[in-house]
mmCIF file of C-alpha atoms and ligand atoms in Angstrom:
data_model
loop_
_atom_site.group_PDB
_atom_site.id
_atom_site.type_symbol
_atom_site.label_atom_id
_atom_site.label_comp_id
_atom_site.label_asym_id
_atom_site.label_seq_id
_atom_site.Cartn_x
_atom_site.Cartn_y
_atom_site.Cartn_z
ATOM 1 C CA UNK A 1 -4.276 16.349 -31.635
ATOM 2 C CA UNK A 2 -7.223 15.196 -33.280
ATOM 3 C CA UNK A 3 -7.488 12.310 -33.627
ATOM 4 C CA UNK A 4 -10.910 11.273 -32.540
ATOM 5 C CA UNK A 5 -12.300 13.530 -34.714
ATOM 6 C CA UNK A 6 -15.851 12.189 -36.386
ATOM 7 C CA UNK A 7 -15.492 9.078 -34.088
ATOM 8 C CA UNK A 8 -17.844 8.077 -31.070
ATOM 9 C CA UNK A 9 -16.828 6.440 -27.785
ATOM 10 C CA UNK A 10 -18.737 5.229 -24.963
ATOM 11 C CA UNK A 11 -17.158 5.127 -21.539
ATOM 12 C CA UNK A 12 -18.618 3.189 -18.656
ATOM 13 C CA UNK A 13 -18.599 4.559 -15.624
ATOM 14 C CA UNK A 14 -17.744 7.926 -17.065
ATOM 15 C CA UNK A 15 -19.238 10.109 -14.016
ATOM 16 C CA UNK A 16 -16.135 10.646 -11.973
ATOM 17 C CA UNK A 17 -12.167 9.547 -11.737
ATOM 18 C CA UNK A 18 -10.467 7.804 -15.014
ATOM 19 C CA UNK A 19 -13.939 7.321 -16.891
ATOM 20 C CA UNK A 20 -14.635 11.359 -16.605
ATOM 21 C CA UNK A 21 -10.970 12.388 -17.421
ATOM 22 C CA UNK A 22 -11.110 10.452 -20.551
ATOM 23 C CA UNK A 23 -14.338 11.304 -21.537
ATOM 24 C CA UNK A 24 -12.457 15.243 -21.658
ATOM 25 C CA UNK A 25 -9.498 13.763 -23.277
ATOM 26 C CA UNK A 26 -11.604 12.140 -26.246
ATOM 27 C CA UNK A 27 -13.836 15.044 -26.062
ATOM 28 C CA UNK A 28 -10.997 17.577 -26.700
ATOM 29 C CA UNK A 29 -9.295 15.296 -29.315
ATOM 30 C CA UNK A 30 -12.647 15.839 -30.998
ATOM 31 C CA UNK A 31 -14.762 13.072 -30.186
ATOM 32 C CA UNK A 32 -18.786 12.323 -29.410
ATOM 33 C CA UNK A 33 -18.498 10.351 -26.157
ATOM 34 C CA UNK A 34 -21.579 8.599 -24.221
ATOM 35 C CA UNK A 35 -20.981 8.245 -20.305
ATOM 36 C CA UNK A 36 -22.600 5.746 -18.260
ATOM 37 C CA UNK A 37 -23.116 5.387 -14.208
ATOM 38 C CA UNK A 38 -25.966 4.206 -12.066
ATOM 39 C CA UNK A 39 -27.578 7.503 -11.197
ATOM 40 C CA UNK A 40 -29.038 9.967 -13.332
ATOM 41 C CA UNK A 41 -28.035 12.652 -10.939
ATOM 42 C CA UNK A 42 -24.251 11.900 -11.631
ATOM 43 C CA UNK A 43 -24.872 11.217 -15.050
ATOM 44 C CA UNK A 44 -26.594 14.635 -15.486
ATOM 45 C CA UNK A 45 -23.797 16.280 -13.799
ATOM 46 C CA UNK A 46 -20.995 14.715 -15.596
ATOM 47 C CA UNK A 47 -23.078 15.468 -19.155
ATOM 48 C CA UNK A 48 -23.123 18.765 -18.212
ATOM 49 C CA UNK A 49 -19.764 19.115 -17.213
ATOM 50 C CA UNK A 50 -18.462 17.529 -20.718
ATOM 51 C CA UNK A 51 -20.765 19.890 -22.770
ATOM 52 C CA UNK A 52 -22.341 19.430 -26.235
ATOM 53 C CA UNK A 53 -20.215 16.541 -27.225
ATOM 54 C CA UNK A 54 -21.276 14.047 -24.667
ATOM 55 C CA UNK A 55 -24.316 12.128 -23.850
ATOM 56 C CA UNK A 56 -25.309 10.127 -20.664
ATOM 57 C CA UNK A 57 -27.174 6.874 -20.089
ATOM 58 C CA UNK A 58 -28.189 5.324 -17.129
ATOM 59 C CA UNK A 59 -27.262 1.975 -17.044
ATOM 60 C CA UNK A 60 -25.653 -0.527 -14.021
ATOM 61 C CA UNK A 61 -22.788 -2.087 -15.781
ATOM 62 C CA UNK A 62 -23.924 -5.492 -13.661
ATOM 63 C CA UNK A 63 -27.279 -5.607 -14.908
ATOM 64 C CA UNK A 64 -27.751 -7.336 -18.255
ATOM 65 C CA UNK A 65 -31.144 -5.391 -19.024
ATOM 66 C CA UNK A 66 -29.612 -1.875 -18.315
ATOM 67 C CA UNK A 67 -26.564 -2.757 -20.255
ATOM 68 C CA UNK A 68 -28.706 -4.025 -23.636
ATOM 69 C CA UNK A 69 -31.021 -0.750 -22.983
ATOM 70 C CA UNK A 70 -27.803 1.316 -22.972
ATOM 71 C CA UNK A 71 -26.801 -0.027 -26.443
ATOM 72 C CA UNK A 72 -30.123 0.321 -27.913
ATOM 73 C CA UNK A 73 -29.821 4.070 -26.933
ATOM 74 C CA UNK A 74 -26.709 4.383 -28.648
ATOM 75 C CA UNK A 75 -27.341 2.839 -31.961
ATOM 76 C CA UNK A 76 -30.707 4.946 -31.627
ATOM 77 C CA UNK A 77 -28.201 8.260 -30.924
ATOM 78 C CA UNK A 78 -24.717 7.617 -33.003
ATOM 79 C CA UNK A 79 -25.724 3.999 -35.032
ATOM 80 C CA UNK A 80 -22.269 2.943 -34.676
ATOM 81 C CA UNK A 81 -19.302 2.922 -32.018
ATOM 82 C CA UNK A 82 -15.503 3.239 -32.770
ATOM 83 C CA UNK A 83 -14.542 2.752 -29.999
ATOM 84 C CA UNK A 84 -15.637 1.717 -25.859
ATOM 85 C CA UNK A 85 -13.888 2.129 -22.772
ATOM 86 C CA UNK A 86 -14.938 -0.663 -20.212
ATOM 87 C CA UNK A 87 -14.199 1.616 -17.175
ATOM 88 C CA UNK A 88 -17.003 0.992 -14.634
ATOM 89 C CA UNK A 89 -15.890 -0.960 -11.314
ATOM 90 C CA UNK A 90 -15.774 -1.090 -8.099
ATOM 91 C CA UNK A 91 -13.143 -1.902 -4.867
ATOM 92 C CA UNK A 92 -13.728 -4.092 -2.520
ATOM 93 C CA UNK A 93 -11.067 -3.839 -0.271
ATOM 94 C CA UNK A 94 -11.651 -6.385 2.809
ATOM 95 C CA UNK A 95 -9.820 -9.302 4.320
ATOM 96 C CA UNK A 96 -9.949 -12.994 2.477
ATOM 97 C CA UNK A 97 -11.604 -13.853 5.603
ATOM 98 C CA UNK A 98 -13.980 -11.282 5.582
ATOM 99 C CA UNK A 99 -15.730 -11.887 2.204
ATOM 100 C CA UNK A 100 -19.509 -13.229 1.853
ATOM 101 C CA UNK A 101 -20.871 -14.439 -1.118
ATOM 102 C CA UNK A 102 -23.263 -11.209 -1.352
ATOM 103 C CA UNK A 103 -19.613 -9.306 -1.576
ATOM 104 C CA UNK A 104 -18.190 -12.394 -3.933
ATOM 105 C CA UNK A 105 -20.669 -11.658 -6.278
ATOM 106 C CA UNK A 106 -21.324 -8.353 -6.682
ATOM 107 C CA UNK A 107 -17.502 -7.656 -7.427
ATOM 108 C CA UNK A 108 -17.070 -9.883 -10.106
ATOM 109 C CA UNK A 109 -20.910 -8.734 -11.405
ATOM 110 C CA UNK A 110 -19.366 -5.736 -11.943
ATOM 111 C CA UNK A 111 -15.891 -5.912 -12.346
ATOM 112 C CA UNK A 112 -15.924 -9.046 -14.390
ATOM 113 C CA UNK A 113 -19.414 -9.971 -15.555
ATOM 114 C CA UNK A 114 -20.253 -6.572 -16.458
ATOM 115 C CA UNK A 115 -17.189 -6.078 -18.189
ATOM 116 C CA UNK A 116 -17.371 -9.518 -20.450
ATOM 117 C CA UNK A 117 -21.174 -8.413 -21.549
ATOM 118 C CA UNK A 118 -20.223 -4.648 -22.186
ATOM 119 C CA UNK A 119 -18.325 -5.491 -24.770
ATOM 120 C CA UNK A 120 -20.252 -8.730 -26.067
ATOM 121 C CA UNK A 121 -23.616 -6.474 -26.579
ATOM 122 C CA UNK A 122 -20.913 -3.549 -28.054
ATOM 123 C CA UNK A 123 -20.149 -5.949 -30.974
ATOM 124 C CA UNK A 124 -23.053 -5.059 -33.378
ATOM 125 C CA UNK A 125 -22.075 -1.248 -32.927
ATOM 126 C CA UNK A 126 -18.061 -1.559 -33.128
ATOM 127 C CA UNK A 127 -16.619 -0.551 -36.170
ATOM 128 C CA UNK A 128 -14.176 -2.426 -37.984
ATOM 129 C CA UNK A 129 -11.106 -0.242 -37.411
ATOM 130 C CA UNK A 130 -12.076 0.153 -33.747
ATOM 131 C CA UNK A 131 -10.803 0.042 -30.531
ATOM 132 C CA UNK A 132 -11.947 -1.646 -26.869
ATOM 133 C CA UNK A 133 -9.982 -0.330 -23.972
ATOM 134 C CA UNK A 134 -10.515 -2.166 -20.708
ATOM 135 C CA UNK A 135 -9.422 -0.664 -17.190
ATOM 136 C CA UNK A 136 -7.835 -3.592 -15.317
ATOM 137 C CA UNK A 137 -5.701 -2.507 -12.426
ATOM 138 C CA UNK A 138 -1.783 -3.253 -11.406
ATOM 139 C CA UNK A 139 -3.492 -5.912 -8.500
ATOM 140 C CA UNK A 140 -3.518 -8.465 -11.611
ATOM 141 C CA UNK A 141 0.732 -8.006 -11.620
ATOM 142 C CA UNK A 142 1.162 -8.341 -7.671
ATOM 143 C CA UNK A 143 -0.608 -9.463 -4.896
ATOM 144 C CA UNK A 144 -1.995 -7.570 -2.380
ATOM 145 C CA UNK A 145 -3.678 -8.942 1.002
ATOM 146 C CA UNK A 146 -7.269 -6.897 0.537
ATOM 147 C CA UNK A 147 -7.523 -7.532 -2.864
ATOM 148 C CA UNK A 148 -8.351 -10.785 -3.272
ATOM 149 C CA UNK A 149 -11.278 -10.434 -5.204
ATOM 150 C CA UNK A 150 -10.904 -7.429 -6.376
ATOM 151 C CA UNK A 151 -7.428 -8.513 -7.941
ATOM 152 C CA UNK A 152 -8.837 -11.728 -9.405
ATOM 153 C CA UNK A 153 -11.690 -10.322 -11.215
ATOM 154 C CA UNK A 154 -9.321 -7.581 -12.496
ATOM 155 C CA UNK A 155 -6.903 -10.391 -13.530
ATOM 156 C CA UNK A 156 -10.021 -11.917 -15.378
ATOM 157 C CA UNK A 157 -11.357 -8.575 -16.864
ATOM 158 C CA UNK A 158 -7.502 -8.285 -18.439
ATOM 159 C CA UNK A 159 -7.802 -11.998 -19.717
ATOM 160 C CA UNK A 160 -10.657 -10.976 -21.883
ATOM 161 C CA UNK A 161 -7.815 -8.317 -23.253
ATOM 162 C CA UNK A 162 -6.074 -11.049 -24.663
ATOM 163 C CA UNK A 163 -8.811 -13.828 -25.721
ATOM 164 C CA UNK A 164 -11.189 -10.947 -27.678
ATOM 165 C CA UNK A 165 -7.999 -9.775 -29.108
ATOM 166 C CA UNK A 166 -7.724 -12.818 -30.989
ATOM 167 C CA UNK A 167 -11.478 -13.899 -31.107
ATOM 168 C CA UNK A 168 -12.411 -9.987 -32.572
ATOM 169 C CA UNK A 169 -9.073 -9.487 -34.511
ATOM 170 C CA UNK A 170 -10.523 -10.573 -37.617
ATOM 171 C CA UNK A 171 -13.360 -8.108 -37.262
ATOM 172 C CA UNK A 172 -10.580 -5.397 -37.545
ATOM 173 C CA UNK A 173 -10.866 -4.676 -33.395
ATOM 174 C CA UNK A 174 -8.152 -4.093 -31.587
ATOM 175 C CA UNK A 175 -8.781 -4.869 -27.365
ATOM 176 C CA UNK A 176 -6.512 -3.696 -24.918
ATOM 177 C CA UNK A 177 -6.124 -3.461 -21.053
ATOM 178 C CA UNK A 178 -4.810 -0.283 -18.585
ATOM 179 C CA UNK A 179 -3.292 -1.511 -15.354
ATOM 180 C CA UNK A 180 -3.608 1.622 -13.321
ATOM 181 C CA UNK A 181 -1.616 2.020 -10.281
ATOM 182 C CA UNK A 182 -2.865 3.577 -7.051
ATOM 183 C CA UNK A 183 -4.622 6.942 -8.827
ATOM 184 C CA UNK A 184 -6.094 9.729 -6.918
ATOM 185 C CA UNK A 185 -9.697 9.220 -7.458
ATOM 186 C CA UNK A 186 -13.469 8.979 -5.672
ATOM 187 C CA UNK A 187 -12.700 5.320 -5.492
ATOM 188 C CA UNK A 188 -9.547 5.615 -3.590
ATOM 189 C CA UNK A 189 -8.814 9.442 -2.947
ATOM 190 C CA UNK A 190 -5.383 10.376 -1.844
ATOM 191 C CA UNK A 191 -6.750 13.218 0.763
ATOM 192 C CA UNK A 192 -8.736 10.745 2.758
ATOM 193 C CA UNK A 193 -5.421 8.538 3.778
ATOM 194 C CA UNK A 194 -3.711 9.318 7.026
ATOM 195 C CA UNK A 195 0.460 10.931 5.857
ATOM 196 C CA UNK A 196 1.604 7.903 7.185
ATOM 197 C CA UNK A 197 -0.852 5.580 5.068
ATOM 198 C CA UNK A 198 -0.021 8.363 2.087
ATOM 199 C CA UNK A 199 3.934 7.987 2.858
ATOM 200 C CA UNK A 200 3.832 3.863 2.751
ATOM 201 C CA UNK A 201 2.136 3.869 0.013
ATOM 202 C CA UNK A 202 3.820 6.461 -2.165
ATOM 203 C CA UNK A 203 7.088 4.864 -0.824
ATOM 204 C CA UNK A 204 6.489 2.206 -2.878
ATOM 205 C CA UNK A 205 6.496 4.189 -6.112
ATOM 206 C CA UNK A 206 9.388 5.357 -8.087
ATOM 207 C CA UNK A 207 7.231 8.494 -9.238
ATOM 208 C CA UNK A 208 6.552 8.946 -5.651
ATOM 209 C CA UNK A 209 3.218 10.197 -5.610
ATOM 210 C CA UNK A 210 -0.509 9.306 -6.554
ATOM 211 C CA UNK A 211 -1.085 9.284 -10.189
ATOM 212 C CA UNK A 212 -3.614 11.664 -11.557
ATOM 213 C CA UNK A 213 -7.002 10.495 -13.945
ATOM 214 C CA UNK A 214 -5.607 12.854 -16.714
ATOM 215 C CA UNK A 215 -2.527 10.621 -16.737
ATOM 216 C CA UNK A 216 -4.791 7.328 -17.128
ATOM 217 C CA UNK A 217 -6.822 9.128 -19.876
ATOM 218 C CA UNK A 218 -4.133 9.796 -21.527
ATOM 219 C CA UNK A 219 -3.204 6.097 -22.149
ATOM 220 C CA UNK A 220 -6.571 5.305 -22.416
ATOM 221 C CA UNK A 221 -6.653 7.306 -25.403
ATOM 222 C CA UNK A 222 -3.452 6.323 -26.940
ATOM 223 C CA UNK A 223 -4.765 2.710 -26.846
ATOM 224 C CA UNK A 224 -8.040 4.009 -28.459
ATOM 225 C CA UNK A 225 -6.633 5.517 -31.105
ATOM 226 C CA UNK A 226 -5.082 4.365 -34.504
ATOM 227 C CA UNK A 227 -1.852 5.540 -33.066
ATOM 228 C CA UNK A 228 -2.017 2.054 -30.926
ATOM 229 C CA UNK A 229 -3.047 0.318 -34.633
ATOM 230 C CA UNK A 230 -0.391 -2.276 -34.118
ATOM 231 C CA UNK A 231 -1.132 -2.983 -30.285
ATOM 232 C CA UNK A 232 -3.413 -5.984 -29.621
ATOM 233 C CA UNK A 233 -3.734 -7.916 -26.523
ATOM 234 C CA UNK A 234 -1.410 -6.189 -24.352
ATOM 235 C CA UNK A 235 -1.427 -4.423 -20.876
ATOM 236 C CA UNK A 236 -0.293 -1.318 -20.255
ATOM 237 C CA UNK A 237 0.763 -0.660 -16.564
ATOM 238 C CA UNK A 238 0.400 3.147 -15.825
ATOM 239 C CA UNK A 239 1.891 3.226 -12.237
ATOM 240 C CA UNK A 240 4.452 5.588 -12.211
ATOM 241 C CA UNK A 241 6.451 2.612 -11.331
ATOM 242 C CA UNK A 242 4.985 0.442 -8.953
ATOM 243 C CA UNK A 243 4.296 -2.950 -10.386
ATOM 244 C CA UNK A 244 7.891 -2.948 -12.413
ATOM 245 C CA UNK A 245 10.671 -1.431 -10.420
ATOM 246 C CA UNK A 246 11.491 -0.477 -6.874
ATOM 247 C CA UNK A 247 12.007 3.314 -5.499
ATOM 248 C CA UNK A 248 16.009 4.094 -5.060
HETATM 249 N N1 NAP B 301 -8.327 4.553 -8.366
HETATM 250 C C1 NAP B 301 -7.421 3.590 -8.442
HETATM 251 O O1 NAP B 301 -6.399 3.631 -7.739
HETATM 252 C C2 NAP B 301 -7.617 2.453 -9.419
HETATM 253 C C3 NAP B 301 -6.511 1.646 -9.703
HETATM 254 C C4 NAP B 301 -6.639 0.634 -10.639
HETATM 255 C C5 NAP B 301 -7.830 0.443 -11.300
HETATM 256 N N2 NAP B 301 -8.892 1.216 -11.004
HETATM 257 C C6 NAP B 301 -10.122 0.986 -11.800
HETATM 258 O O2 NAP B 301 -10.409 2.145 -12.541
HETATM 259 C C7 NAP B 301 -11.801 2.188 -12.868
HETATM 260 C C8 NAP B 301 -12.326 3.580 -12.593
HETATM 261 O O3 NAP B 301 -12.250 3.839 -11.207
HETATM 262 P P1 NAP B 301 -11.868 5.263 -10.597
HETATM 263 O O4 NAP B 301 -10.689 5.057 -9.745
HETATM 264 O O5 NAP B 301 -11.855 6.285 -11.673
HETATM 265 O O6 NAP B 301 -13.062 5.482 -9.566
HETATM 266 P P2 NAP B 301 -14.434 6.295 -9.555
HETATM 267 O O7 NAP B 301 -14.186 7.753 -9.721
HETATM 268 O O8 NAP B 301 -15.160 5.805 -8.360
HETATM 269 O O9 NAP B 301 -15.157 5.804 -10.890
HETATM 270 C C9 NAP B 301 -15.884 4.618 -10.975
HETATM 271 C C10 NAP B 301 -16.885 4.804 -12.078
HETATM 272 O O10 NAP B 301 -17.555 3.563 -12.274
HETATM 273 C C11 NAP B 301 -18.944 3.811 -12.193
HETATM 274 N N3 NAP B 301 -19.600 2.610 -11.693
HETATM 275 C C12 NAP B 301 -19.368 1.923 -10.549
HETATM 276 N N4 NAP B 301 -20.160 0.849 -10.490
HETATM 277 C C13 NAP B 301 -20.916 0.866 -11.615
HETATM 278 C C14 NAP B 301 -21.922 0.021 -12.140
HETATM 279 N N5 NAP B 301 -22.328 -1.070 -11.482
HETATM 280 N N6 NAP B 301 -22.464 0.336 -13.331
HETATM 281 C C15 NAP B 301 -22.069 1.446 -14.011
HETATM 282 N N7 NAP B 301 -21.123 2.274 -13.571
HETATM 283 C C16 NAP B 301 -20.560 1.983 -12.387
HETATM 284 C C17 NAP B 301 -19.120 5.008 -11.289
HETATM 285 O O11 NAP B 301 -20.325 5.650 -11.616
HETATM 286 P P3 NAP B 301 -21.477 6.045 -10.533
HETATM 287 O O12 NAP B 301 -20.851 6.023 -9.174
HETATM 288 O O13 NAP B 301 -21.901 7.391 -10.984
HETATM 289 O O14 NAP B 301 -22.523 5.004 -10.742
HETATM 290 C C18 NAP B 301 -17.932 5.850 -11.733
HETATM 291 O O15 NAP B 301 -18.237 6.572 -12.910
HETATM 292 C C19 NAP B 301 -12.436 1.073 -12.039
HETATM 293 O O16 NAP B 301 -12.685 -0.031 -12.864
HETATM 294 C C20 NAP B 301 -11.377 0.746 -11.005
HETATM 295 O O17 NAP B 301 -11.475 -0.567 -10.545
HETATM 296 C C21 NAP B 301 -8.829 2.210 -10.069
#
């Protein structure tokens, strides 16, 4: 497939896990992809590791500065985007109890603020015809006890799914959500669980095991592309049945 042929994509927090498996995806469907992170060692590494058809910038998706620097470069580098990929987050997996305001707001600075302003200061560079992807998580569809914040700012990074649908629709953008389920990453790696943490926790999936980044990207993509031209607003919960059924 080609399908992202002649088209460029940024990808936040593209260094590692679901944003570095899509940047290959989009890369081998023929796109020009720009990666973000906070460090230009893992930028340079996952640059290198994409090859000629991807860029890197440095640029913390929570700070406002970086993120208007990081779409200066791009305009400089491609003028235009068709299509971005609002991947950069973090966990924060601790008690309700346990939660200080330093924690509070550094969660949603990233996973919601830096989100919403990604994809405001996008705007001028998104094509009509384009696509915004944004990686929510499966916390938004059921609750779990060290997720509180974590889950809510997903649940309002997935909101925005909806709302910019409708506010950017007439623009000719499309803007979607992924709801990953638990996927064997650097943020939550399957080898560093205990076999009885790994058991109860694939127990509770029909696929019964981790999913992999390749599997994400894939959707990712899908949603990018014009093959999703009639999808707008929606969530799409790649879990391997977690969220929507329960293991026989
Ligand atoms: N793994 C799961 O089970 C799971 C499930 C549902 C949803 N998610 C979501 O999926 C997305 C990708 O996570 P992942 O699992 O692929 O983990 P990951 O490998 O740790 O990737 C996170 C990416 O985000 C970047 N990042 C983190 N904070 C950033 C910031 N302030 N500014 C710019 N980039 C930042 C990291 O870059 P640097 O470290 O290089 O800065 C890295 O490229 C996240 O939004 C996460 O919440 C994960």
């Amino acid at each position: 497939m080609n399908r992202f042929t002649g088209k460029t994509v940024l990808i936040t927090g593209g260094t590692s896990g679901m944003g570095l498996a899509t940047a290959h995806r989009l890369i081998s469907e023929g796109a020009q992809v720009i990666v973000t992170g906070r460090t230009h060692a893992r930028v340079d590494a996952a640059t290198r590791a994409l090859g000629p058809d991807a860029s890197g910038v440095v640029a913390d998706a929570a700070d406002l500065g970086a993120v208007d620097a990081l779409m200066e470069t791009v305009r400089k580098r491609h003028g235009h985007l068709d299509s971005l990929f609002a991947n950069a987050g973090i966990g924060t997996f601790l008690p309700f109890e346990d939660i200080t305001e330093p924690d509070f707001d550094h969660g949603v600075d990233v996973n919601f603020k830096g989100v919403f302003f990604t994809v405001q200061k996008a705007l001028p560079l998104l094509v009509a015809g384009g696509s915004v992807v944004i990686n929510a998580s499966w916390t938004l569809h059921r609750g779990n006890s060290v997720l509180t914040l974590y889950s809510a700012a997903k649940a309002a990074a997935h909101n925005l799914a909806r709302t910019l649908a409708a506010a950017l629709g007439p623009r000719g953008i499309r803007v979607n959500s992924v709801s990953p389920g638990y996927i064997d990453t650097p943020m939550y790696p399957a080898a560093a669980l205990s076999t009885a943490e790994e058991e109860a926790l694939t127990g509770q999936i029909v696929a019964g095991r981790f999913g992999r980044p390749e599997e994400v990207a894939a959707a990712v993509a899908f949603l990018a592309s014009s093959d999703a031209s009639y999808i707008n607003g929606q969530d799409l919960v790649i879990d391997g049945g977690l969220v929507g059924a329960v293991p026989a």
